[in-house]
PDB file of C-alpha atoms and ligand atoms in Angstrom:
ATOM      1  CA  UNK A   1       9.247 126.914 -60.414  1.00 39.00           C
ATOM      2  CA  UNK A   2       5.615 125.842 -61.612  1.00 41.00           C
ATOM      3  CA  UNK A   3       3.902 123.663 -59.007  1.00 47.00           C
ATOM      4  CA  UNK A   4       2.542 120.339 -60.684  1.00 50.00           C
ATOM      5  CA  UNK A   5      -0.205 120.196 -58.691  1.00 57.00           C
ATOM      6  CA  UNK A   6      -2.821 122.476 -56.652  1.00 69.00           C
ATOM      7  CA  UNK A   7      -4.661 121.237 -54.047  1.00 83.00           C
ATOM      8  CA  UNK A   8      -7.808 122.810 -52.754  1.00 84.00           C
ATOM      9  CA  UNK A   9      -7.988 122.233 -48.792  1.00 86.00           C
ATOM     10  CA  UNK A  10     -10.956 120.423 -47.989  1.00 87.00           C
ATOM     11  CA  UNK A  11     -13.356 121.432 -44.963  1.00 85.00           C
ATOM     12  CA  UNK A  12     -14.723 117.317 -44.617  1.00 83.00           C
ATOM     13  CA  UNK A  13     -10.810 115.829 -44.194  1.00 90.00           C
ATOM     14  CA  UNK A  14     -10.296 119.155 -41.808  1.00 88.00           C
ATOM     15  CA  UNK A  15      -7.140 120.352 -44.121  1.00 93.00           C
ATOM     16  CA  UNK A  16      -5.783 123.560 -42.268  1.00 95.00           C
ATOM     17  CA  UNK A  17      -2.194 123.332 -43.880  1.00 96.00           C
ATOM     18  CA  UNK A  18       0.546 124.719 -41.880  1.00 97.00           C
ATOM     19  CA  UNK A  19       2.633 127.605 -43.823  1.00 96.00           C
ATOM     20  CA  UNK A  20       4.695 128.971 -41.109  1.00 97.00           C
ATOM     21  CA  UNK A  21       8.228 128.101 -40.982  1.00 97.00           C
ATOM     22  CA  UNK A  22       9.108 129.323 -37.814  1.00 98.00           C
ATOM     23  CA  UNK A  23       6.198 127.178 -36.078  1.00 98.00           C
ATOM     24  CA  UNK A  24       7.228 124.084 -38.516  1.00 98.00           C
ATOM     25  CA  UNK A  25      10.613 124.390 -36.995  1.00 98.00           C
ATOM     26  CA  UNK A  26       9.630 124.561 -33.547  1.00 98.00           C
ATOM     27  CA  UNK A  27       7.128 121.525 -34.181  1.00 98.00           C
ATOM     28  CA  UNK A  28      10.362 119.575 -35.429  1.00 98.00           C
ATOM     29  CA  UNK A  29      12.599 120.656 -32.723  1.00 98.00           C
ATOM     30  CA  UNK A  30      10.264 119.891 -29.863  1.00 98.00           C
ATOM     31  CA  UNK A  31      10.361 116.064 -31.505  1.00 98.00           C
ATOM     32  CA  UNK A  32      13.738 115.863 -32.131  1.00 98.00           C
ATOM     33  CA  UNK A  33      13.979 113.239 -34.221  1.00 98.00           C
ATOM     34  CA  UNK A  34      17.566 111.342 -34.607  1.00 97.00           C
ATOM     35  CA  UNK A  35      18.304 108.883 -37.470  1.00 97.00           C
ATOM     36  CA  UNK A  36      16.866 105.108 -37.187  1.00 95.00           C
ATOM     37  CA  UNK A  37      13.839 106.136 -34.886  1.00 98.00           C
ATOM     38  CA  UNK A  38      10.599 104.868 -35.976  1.00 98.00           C
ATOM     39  CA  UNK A  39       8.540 107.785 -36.918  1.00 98.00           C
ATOM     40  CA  UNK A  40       4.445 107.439 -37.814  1.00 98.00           C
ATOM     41  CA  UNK A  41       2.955 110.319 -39.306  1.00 98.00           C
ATOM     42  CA  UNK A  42      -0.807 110.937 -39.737  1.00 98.00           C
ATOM     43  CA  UNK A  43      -2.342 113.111 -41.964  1.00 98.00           C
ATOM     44  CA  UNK A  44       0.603 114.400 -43.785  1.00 98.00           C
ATOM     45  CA  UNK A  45      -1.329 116.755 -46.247  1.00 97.00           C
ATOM     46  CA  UNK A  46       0.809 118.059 -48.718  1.00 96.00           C
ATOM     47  CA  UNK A  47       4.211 117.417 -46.346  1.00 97.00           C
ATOM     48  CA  UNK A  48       4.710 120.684 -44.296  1.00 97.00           C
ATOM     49  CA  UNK A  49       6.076 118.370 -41.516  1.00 98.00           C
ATOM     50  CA  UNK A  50       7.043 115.230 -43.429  1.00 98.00           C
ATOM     51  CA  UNK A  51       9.868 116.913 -45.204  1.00 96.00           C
ATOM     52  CA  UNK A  52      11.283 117.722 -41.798  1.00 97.00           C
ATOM     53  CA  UNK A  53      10.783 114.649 -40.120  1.00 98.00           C
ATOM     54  CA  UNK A  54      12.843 112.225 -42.880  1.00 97.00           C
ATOM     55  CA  UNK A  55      15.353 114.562 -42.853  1.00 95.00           C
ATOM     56  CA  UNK A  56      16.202 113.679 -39.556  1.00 96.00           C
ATOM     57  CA  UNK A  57      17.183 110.145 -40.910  1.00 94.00           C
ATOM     58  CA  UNK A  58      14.439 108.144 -39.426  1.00 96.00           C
ATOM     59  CA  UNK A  59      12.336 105.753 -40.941  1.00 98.00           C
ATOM     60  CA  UNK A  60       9.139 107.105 -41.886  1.00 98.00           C
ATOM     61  CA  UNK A  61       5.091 105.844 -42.763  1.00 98.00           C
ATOM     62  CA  UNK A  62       2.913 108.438 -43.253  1.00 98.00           C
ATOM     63  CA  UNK A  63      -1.042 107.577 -43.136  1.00 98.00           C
ATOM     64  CA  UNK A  64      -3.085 109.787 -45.607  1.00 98.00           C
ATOM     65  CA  UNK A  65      -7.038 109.929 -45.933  1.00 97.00           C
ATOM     66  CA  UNK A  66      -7.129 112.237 -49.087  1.00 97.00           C
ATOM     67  CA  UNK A  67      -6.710 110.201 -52.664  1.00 97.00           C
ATOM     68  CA  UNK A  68      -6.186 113.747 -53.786  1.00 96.00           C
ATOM     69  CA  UNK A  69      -3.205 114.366 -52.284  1.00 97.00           C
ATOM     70  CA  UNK A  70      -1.185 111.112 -52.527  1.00 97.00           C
ATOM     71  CA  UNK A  71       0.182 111.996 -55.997  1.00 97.00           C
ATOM     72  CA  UNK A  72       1.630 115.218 -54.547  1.00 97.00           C
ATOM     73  CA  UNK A  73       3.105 112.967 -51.379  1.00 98.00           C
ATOM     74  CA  UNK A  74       4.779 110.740 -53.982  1.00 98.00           C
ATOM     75  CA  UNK A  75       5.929 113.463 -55.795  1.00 97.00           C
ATOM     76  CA  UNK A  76       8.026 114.412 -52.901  1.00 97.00           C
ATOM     77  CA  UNK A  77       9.078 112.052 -50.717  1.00 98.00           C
ATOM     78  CA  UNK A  78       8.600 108.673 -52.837  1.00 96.00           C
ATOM     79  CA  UNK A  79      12.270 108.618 -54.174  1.00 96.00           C
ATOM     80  CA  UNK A  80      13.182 108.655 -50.404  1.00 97.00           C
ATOM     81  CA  UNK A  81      14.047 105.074 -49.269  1.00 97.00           C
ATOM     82  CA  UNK A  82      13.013 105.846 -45.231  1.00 97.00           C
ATOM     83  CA  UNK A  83       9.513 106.861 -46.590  1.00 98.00           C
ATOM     84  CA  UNK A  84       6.367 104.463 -46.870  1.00 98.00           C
ATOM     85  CA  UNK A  85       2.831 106.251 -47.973  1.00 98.00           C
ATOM     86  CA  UNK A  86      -0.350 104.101 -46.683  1.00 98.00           C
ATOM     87  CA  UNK A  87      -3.595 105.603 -48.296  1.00 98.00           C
ATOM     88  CA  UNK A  88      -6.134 104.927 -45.415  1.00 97.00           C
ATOM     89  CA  UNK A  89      -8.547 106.285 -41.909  1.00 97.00           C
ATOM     90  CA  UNK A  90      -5.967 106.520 -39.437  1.00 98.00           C
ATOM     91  CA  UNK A  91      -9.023 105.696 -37.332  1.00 97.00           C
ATOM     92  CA  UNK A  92      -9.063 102.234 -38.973  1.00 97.00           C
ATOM     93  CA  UNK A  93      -5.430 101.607 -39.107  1.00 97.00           C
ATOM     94  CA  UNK A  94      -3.773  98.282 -37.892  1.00 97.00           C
ATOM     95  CA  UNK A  95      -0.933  99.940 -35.897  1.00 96.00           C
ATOM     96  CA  UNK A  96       0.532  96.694 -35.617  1.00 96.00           C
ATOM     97  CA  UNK A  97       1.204  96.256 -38.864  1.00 96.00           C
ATOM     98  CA  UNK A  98       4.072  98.569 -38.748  1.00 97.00           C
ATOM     99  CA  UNK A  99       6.062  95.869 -36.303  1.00 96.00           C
ATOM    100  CA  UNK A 100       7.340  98.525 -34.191  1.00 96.00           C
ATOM    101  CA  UNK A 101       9.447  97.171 -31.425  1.00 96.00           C
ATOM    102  CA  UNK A 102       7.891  97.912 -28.110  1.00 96.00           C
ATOM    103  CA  UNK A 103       8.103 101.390 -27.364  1.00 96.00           C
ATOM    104  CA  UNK A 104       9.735 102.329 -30.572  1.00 97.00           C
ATOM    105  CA  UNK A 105       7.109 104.348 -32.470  1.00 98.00           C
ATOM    106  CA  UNK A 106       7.034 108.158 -32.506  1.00 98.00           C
ATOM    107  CA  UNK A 107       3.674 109.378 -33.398  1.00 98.00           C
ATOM    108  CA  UNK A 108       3.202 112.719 -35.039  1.00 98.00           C
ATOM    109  CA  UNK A 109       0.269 114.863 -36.582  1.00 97.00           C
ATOM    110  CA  UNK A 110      -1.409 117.821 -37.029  1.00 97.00           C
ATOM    111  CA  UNK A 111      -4.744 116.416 -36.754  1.00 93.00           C
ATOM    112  CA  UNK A 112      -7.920 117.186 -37.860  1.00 89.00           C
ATOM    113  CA  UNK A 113      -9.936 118.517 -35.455  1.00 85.00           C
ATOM    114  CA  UNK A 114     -12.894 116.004 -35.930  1.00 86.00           C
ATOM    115  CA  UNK A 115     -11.175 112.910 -35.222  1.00 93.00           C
ATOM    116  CA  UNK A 116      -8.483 113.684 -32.716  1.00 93.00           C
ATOM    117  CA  UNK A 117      -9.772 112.480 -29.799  1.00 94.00           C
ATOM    118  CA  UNK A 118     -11.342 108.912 -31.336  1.00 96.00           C
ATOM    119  CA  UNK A 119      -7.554 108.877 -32.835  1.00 97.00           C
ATOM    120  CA  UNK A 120      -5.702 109.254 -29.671  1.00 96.00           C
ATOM    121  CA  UNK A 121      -8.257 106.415 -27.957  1.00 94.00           C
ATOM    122  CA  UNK A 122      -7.251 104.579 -30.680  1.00 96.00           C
ATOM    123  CA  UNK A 123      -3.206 104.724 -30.643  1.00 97.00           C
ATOM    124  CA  UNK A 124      -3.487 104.190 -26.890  1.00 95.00           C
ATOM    125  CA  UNK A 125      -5.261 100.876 -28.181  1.00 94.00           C
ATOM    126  CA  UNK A 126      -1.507 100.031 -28.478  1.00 93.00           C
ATOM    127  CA  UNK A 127       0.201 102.587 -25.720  1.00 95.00           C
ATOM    128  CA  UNK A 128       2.997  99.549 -25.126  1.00 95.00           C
ATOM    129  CA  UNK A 129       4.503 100.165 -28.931  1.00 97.00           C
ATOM    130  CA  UNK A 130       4.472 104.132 -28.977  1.00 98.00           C
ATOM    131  CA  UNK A 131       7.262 105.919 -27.454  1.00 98.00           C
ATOM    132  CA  UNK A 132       5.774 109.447 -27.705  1.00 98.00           C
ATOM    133  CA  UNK A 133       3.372 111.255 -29.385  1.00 98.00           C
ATOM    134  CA  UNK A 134       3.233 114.836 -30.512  1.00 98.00           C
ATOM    135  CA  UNK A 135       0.253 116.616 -31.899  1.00 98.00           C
ATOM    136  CA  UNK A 136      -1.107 119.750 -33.411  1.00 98.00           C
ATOM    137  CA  UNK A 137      -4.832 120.286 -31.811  1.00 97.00           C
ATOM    138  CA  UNK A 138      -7.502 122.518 -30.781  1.00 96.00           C
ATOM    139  CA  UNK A 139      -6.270 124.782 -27.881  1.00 97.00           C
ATOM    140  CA  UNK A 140      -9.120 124.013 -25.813  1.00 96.00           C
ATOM    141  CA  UNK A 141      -8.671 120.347 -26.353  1.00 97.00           C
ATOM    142  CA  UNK A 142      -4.676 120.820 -25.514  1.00 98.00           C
ATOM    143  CA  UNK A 143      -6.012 122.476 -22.062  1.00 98.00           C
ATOM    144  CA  UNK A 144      -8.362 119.358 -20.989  1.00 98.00           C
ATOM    145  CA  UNK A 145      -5.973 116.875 -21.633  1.00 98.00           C
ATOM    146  CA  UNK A 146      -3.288 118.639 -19.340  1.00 98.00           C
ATOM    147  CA  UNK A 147      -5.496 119.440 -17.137  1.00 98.00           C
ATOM    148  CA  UNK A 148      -5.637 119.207 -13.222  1.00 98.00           C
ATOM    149  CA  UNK A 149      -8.033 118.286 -10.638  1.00 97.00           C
ATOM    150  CA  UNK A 150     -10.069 121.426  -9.410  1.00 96.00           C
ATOM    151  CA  UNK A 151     -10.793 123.102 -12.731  1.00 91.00           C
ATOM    152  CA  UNK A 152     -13.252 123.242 -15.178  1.00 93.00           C
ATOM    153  CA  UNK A 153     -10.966 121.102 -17.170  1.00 97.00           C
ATOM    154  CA  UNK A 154     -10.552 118.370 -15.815  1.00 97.00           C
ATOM    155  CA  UNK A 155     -12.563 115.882 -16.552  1.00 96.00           C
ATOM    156  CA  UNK A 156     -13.198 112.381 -19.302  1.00 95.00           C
ATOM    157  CA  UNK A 157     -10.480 113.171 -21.728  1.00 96.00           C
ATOM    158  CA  UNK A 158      -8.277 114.210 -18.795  1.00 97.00           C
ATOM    159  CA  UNK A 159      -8.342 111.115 -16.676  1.00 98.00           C
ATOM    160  CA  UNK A 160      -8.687 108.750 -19.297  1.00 97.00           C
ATOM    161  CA  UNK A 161      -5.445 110.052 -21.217  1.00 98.00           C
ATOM    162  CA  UNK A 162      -3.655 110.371 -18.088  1.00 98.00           C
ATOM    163  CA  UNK A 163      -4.487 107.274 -17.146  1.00 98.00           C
ATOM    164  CA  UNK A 164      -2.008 105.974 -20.237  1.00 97.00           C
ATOM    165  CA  UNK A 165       0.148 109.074 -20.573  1.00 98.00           C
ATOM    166  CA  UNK A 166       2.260 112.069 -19.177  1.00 98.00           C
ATOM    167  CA  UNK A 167       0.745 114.775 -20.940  1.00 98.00           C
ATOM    168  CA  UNK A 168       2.988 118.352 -21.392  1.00 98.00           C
ATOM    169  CA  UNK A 169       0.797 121.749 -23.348  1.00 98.00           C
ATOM    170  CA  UNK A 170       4.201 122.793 -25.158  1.00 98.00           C
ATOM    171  CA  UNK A 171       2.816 125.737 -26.733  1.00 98.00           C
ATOM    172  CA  UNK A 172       0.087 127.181 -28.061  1.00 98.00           C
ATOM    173  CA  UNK A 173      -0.017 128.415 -32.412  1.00 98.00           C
ATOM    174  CA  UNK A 174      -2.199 130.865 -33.687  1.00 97.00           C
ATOM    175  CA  UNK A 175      -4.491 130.373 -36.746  1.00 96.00           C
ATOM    176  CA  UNK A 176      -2.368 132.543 -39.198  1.00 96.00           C
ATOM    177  CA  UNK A 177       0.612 130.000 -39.230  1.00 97.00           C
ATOM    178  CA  UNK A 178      -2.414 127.902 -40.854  1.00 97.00           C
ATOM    179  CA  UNK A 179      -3.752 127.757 -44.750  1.00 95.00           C
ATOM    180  CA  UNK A 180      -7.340 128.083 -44.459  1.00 94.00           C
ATOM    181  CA  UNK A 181      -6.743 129.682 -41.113  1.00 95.00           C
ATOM    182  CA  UNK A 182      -8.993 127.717 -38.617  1.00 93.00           C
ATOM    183  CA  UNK A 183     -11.338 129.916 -36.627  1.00 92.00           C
ATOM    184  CA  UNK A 184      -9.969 128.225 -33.700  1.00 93.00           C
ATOM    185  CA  UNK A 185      -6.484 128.648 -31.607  1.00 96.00           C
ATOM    186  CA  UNK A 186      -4.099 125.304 -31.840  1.00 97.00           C
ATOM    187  CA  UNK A 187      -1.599 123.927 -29.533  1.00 98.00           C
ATOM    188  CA  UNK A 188       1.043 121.388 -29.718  1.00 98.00           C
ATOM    189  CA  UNK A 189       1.067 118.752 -26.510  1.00 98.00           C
ATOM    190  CA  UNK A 190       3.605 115.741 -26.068  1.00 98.00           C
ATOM    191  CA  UNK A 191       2.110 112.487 -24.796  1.00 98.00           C
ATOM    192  CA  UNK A 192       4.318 110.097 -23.396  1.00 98.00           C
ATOM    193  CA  UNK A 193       2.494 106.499 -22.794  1.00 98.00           C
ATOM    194  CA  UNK A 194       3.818 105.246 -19.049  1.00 97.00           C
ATOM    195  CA  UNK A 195       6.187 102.662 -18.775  1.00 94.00           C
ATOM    196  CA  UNK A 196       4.002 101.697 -15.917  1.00 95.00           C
ATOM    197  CA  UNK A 197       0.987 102.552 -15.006  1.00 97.00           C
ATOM    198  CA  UNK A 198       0.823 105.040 -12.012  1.00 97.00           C
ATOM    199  CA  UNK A 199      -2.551 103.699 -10.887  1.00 98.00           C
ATOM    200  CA  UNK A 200      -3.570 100.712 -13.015  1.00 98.00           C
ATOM    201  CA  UNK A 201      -7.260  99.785 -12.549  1.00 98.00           C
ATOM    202  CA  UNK A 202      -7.886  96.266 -12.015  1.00 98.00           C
ATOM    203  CA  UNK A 203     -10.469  96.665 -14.924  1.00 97.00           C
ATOM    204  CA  UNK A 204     -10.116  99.308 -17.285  1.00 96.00           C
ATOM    205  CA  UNK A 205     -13.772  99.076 -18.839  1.00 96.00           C
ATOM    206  CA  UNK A 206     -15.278  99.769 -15.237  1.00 97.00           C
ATOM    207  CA  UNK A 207     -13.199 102.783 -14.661  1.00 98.00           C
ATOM    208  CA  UNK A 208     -14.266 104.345 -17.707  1.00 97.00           C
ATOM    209  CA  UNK A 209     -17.703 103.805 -16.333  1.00 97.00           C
ATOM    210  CA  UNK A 210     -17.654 105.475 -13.058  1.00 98.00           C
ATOM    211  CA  UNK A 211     -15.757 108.209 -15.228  1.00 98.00           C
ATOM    212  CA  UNK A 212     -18.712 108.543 -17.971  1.00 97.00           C
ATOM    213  CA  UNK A 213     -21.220 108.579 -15.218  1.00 97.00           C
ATOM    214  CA  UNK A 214     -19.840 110.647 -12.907  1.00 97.00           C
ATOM    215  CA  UNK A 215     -19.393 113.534 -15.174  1.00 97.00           C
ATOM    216  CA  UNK A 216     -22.772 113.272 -17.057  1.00 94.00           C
ATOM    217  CA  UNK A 217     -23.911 115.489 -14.547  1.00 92.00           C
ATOM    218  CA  UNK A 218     -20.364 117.634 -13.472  1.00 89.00           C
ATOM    219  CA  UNK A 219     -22.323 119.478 -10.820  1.00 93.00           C
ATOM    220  CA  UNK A 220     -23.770 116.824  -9.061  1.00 95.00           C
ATOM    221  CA  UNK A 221     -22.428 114.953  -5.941  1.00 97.00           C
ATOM    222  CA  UNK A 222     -20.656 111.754  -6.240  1.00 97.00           C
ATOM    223  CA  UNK A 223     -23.269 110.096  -4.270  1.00 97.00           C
ATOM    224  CA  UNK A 224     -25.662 111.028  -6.029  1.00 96.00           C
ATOM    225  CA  UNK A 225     -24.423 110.515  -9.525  1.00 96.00           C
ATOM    226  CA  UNK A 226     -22.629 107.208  -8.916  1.00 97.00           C
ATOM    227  CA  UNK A 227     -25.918 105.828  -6.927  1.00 96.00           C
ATOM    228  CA  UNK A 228     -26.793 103.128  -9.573  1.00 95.00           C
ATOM    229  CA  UNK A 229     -23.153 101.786  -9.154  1.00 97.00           C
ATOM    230  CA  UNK A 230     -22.088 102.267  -5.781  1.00 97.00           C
ATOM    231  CA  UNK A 231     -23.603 102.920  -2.403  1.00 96.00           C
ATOM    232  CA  UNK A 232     -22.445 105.775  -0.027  1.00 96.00           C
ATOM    233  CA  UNK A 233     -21.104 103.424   1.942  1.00 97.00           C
ATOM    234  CA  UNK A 234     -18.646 101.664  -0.670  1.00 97.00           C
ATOM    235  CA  UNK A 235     -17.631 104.968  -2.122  1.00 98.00           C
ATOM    236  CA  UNK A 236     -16.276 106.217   1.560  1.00 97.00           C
ATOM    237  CA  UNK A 237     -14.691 102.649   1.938  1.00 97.00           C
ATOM    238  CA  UNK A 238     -12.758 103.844  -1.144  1.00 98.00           C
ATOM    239  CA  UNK A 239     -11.510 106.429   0.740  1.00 97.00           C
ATOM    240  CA  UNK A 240     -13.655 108.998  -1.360  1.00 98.00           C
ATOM    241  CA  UNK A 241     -16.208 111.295   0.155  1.00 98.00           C
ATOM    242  CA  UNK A 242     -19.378 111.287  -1.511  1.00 97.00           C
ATOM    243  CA  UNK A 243     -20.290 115.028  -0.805  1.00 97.00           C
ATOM    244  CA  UNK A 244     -17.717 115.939  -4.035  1.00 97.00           C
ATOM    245  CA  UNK A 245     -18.257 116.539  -7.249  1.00 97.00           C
ATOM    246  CA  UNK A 246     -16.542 114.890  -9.655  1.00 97.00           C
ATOM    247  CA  UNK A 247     -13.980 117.513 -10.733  1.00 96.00           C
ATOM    248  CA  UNK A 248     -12.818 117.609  -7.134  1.00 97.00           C
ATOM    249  CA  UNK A 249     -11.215 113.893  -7.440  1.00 97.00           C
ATOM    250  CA  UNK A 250      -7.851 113.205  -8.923  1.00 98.00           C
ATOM    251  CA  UNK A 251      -7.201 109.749 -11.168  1.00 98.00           C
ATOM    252  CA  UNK A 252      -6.479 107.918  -8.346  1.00 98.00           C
ATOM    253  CA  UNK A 253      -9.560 108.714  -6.241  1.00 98.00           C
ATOM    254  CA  UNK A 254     -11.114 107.215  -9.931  1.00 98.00           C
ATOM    255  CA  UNK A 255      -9.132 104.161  -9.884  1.00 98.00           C
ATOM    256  CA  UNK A 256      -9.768 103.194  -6.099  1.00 98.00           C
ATOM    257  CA  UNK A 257     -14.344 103.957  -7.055  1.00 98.00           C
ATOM    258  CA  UNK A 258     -13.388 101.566  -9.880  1.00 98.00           C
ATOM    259  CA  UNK A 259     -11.847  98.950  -8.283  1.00 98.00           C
ATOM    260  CA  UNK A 260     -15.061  99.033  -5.305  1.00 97.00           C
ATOM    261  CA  UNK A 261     -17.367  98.487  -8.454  1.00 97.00           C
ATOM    262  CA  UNK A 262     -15.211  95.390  -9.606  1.00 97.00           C
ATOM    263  CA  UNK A 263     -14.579  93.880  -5.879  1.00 93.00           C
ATOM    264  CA  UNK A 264     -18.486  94.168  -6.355  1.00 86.00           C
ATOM    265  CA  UNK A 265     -19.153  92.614  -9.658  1.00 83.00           C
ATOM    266  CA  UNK A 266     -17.049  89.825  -8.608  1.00 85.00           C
ATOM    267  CA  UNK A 267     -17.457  88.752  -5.076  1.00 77.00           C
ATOM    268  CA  UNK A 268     -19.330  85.791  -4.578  1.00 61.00           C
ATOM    269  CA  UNK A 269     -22.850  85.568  -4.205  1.00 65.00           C
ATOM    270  CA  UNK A 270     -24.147  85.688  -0.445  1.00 56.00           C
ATOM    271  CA  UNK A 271     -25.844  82.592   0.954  1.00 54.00           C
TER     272      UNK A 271
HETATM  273  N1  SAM B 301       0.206 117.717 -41.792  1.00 76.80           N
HETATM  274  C1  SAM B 301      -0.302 118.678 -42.760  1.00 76.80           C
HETATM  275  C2  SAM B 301       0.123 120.072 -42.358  1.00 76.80           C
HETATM  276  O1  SAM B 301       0.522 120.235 -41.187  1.00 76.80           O
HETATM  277  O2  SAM B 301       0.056 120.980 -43.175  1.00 76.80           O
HETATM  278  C3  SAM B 301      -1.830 118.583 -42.920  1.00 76.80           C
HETATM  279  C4  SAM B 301      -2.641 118.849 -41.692  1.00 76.80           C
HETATM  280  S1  SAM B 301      -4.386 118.905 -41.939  1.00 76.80           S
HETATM  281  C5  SAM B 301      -4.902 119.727 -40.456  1.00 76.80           C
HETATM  282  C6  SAM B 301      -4.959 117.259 -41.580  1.00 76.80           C
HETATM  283  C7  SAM B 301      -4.599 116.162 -42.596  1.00 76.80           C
HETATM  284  O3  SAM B 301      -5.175 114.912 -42.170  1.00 76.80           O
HETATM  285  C8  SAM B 301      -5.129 116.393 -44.008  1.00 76.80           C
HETATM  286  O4  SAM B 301      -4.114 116.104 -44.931  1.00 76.80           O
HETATM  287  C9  SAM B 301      -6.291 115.407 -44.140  1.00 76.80           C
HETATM  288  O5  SAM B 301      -6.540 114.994 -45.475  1.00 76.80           O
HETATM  289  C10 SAM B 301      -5.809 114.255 -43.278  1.00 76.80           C
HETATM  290  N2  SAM B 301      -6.876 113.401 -42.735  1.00 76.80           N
HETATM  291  C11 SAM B 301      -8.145 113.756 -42.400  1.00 76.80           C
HETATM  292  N3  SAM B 301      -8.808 112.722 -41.863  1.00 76.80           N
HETATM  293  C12 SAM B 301      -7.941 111.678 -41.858  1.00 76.80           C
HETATM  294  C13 SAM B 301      -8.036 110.316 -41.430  1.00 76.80           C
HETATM  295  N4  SAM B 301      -9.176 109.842 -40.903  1.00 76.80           N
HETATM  296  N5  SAM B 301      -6.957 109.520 -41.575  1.00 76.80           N
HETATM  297  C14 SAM B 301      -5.796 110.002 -42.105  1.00 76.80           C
HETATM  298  N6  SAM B 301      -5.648 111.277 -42.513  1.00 76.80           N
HETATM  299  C15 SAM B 301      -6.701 112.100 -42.402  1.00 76.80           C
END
């Protein structure tokens, strides 16, 4: 059979098409889609995963960057009553649109490497509709989001996605199951947003502060890099010692520095 169309991948939308059947399959099978579940794709490319995923019977919307490729994504999949094309930035995309009930919608994608971590921020923008969330990324970027306290790892994308999420590094895909292969390893990770929060900050924006500053400099003490925020004294009221550095402190150590700072910013002026 001729093919209608041929698609060049293209390095700026960071198209690394998966060919590999056996690593499709186990992509599909670690999702396990059943029929009537909600299913979001993003960047479908040319459908190496889509054709899977509405076979399982679920409804389907697929968010595409490329103008390129939506005629080829029509081709396939438009006949297919479960399947809804949106030509768009993911990064832009109303989520809410899609009136998902709460924690309906199963996210999928083999993302490009450039936005992944921007997109993820962004989904969690709306953690309360998604169910779960499977992706295709970096190795490397698999290995800090699972990480644990202690390691090199750990650190921003860690606590911040943990925060939101159970994160499990499924396994890991090599660059030949990819066309271009990427000069990079991939993984597949599972995020599954909390039904409630393990250690909710009393203000999100201020724990993402002491996070960003305290790992601008990942070698320095706690004290020390969290001076212009908190004293010595406040951080060992949190029950945090100060001679650390920040990779030594699990979320919750986070949360409790975060909720000193906003106990600060909001008691009442001293007369
Ligand atoms: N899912 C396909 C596969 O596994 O073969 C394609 C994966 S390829 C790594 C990434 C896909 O995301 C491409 O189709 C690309 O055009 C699309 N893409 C890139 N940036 C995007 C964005 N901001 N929003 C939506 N899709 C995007």
């Amino acid at each position: 059979m001729t093919e209608h169309y041929q698609h060049r991948a293209r390095k700026r939308f960071g198209q690394n098409f998966l060919h590999d059947a056996g690593v499709i399959h186990r992509i599909l099978r670690a999702i396990h889609a059943k029929p009537g579940e909600r299913l979001l794709e993003i960047g479908p490319g040319q459908g190496a995963l889509t054709e899977g995923l509405l076979s399982s019977g679920g409804t389907l919307d697929v968010v595409e960057l490329d103008l390129d490729l939506i005629p080829i994504l029509k081709g396939k999949f438009d006949s297919n009553a479960n399947f809804t094309l949106h030509q768009g930035d993911a990064l832009k995309f109303d989520f809410t649109s899609l009136n998902p009930a709460p924690n309906s919608l199963r996210v999928v994608g083999n993302l490009p490497y450039n936005i992944s971590t921007p997109l993820i921020f962004h989904l969690l923008e709306n953690a309360s509709l998604i169910r779960d969330m499977h992706f295709m990324l970096q190795k490397e970027v698999v290995e800090r989001l699972a990480a644990t306290p202690g390691g090199g790892d750990w650190g921003r994308l860690s606590i911040m996605v943990q925060y939101h999420c159970a994160v499990e590094h499924l396994f890991n895909v090599g660059s030949g199951a990819f066309n271009p292969a990427p000069k990079v390893d991939s993984a597949i990770v599972r995020l599954v947003p909390h039904a409630t929060l393990p250690h909710p900050a009393k203000d999100h924006r201020l724990l993402e502060r002491v996070v960003r500053e305290a790992f601008n400099q990942r070698r320095k003490t706690l004290r020390n890099t969290l001076k212009a925020l908190l004293s010595g004294e406040q951080i060992e009221a949190a029950g945090v010692d100060g001679s650390l550095r920040p990779e030594q402190l699990d979320l919750a150590a986070f949360v409790r520095l975060a909720d000193k700072l906003h106990e600060q910013t909001t008691a009442a002026p001293a007369h």
